[in-house]
C-alpha positions as CSV (number, residue, x, y, z in Angstrom):
1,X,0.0,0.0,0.0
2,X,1.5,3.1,-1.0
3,X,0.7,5.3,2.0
4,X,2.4,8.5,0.1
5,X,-0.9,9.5,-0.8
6,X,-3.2,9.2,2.0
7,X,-4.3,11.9,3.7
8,X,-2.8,11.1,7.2
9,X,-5.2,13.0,9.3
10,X,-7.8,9.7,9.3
11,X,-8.2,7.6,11.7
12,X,-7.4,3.7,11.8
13,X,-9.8,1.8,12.0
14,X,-11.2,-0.2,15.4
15,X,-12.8,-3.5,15.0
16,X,-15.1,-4.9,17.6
17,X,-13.6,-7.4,20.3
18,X,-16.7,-8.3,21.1
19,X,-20.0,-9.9,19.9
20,X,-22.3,-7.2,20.1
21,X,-25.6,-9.3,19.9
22,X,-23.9,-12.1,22.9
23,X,-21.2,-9.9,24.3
24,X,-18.4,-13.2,23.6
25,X,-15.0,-12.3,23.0
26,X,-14.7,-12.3,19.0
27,X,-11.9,-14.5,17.4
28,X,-10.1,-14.4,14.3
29,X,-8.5,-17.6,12.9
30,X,-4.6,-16.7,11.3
31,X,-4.5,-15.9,7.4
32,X,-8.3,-14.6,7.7
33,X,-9.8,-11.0,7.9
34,X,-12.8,-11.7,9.4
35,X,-13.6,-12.1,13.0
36,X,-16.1,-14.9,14.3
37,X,-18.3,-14.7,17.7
38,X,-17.4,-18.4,19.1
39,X,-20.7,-18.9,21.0
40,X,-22.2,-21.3,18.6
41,X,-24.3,-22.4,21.5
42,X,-25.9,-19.5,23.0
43,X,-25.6,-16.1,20.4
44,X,-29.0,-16.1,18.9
45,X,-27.7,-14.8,15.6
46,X,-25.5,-17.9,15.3
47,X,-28.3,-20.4,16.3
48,X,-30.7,-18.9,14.0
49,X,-28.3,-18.9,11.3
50,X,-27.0,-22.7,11.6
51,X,-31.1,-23.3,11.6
52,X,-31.7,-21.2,8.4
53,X,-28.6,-22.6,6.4
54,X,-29.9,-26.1,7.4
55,X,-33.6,-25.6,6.2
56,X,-31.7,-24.0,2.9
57,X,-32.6,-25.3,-0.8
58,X,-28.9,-27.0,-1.2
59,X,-29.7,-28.7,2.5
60,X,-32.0,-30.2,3.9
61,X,-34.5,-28.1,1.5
62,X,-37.6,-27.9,4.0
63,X,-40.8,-26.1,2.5
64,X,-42.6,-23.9,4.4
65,X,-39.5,-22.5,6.2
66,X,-37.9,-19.2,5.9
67,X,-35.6,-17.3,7.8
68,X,-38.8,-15.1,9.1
69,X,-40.9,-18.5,10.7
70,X,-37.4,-19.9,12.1
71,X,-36.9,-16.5,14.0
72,X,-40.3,-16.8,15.4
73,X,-40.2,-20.2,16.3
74,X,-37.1,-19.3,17.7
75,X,-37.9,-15.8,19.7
76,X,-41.0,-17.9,21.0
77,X,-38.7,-21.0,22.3
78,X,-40.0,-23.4,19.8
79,X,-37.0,-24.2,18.4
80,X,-33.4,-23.9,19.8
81,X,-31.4,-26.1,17.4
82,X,-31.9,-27.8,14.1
83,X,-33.0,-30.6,15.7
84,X,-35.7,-29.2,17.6
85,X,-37.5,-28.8,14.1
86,X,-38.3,-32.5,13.8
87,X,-39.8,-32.1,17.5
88,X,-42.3,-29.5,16.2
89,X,-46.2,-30.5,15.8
90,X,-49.2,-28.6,14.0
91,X,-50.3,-28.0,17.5
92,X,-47.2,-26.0,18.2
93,X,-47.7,-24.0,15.2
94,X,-51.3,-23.9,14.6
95,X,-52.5,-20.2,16.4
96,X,-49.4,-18.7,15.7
97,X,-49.1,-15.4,13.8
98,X,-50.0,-15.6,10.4
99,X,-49.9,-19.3,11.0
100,X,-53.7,-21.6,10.1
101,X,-54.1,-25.6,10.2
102,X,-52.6,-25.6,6.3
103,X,-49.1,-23.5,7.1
104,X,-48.6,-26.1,10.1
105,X,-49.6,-28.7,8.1
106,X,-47.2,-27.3,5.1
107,X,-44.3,-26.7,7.6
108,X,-44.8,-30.4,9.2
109,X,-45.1,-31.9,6.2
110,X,-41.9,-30.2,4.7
111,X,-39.9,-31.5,7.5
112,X,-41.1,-34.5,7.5
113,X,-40.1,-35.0,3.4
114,X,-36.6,-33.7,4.4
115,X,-35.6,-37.0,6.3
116,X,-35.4,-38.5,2.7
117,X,-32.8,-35.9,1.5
118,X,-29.7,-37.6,-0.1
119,X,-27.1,-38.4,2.8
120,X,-24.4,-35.5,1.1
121,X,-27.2,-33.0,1.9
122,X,-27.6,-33.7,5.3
123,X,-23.8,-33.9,6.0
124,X,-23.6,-30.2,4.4
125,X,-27.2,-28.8,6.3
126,X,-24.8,-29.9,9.3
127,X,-22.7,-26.8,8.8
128,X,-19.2,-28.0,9.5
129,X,-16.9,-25.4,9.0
130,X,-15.1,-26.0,5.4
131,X,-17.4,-29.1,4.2
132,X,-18.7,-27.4,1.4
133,X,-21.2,-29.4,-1.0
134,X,-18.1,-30.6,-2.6
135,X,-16.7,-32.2,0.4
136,X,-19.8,-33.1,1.9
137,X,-20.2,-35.6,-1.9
138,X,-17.2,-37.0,-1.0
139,X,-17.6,-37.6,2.6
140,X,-20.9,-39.5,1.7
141,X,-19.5,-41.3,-0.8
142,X,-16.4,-42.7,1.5
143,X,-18.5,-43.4,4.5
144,X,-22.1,-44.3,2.9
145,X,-24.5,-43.6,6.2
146,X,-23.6,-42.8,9.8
């Protein structure tokens, strides 16, 4: 960077140190810019987000679901991990806001279709950090079933 001609009267920048939505100590792993909040078990943003990558199209594709309905579920303690989805009845749902007997029928009925998902696809809704769809092929293919 040729610093010759910057203006030298700005500021560096700060980054956060710590998760602002859980308050845990941010890391960043070596040879990577960004900075992670660790909490994987209790930072809401991090739960809902494992949830809404596992309910995705290229995982475990479950109709019905969206990132707005898993952070209900989730603000209302319905759901706390993934697998608290498969725990879920129409009862739970039925009432809710903007939620009939057909949307919890829809929603149970899309979970219940994604336990028949290829075994690649429920190895990549897991999330593991760097098993991509790629790896998560090749991980199937090697080990078959759990």
């Amino acid at each position: 960077v040729d610093t010759s001609v910057r203006f030298m009267i700005g500021e560096k920048v700060k980054f956060i140190t710590h998760c602002p939505e859980c308050g845990s100590k941010l890391i960043r792993y070596e040879g990577e810019a960004a900075h992670y909040c660790p909490n994987e078990t209790a930072c809401p943003p991090q739960i809902k987000g494992k949830i809404e990558h596992f309910i995705s199209r290229k995982a475990m594709n479950i109709d019905g679901l969206g990132p707005e309905t898993v952070d209900m579920f989730y603000r209302l303690g319905l759901i706390h991990d993934t697998a608290d989805l498969y725990r879920l009845t129409t009862d739970d749902i039925r009432g809710l806001d903007r939620m009939g007997d057909k949307s919890a029928e829809n929603i149970i009925k899309g979970i219940m279709q994604s336990k028949e998902v290829p075994f690649e696809r429920v190895i990549f809704a897991l999330g593991i950090r760097f098993v991509g769809e790629t790896v998560a092929k090749k991980i199937a293919k090697s080990f078959k079933d759990i």
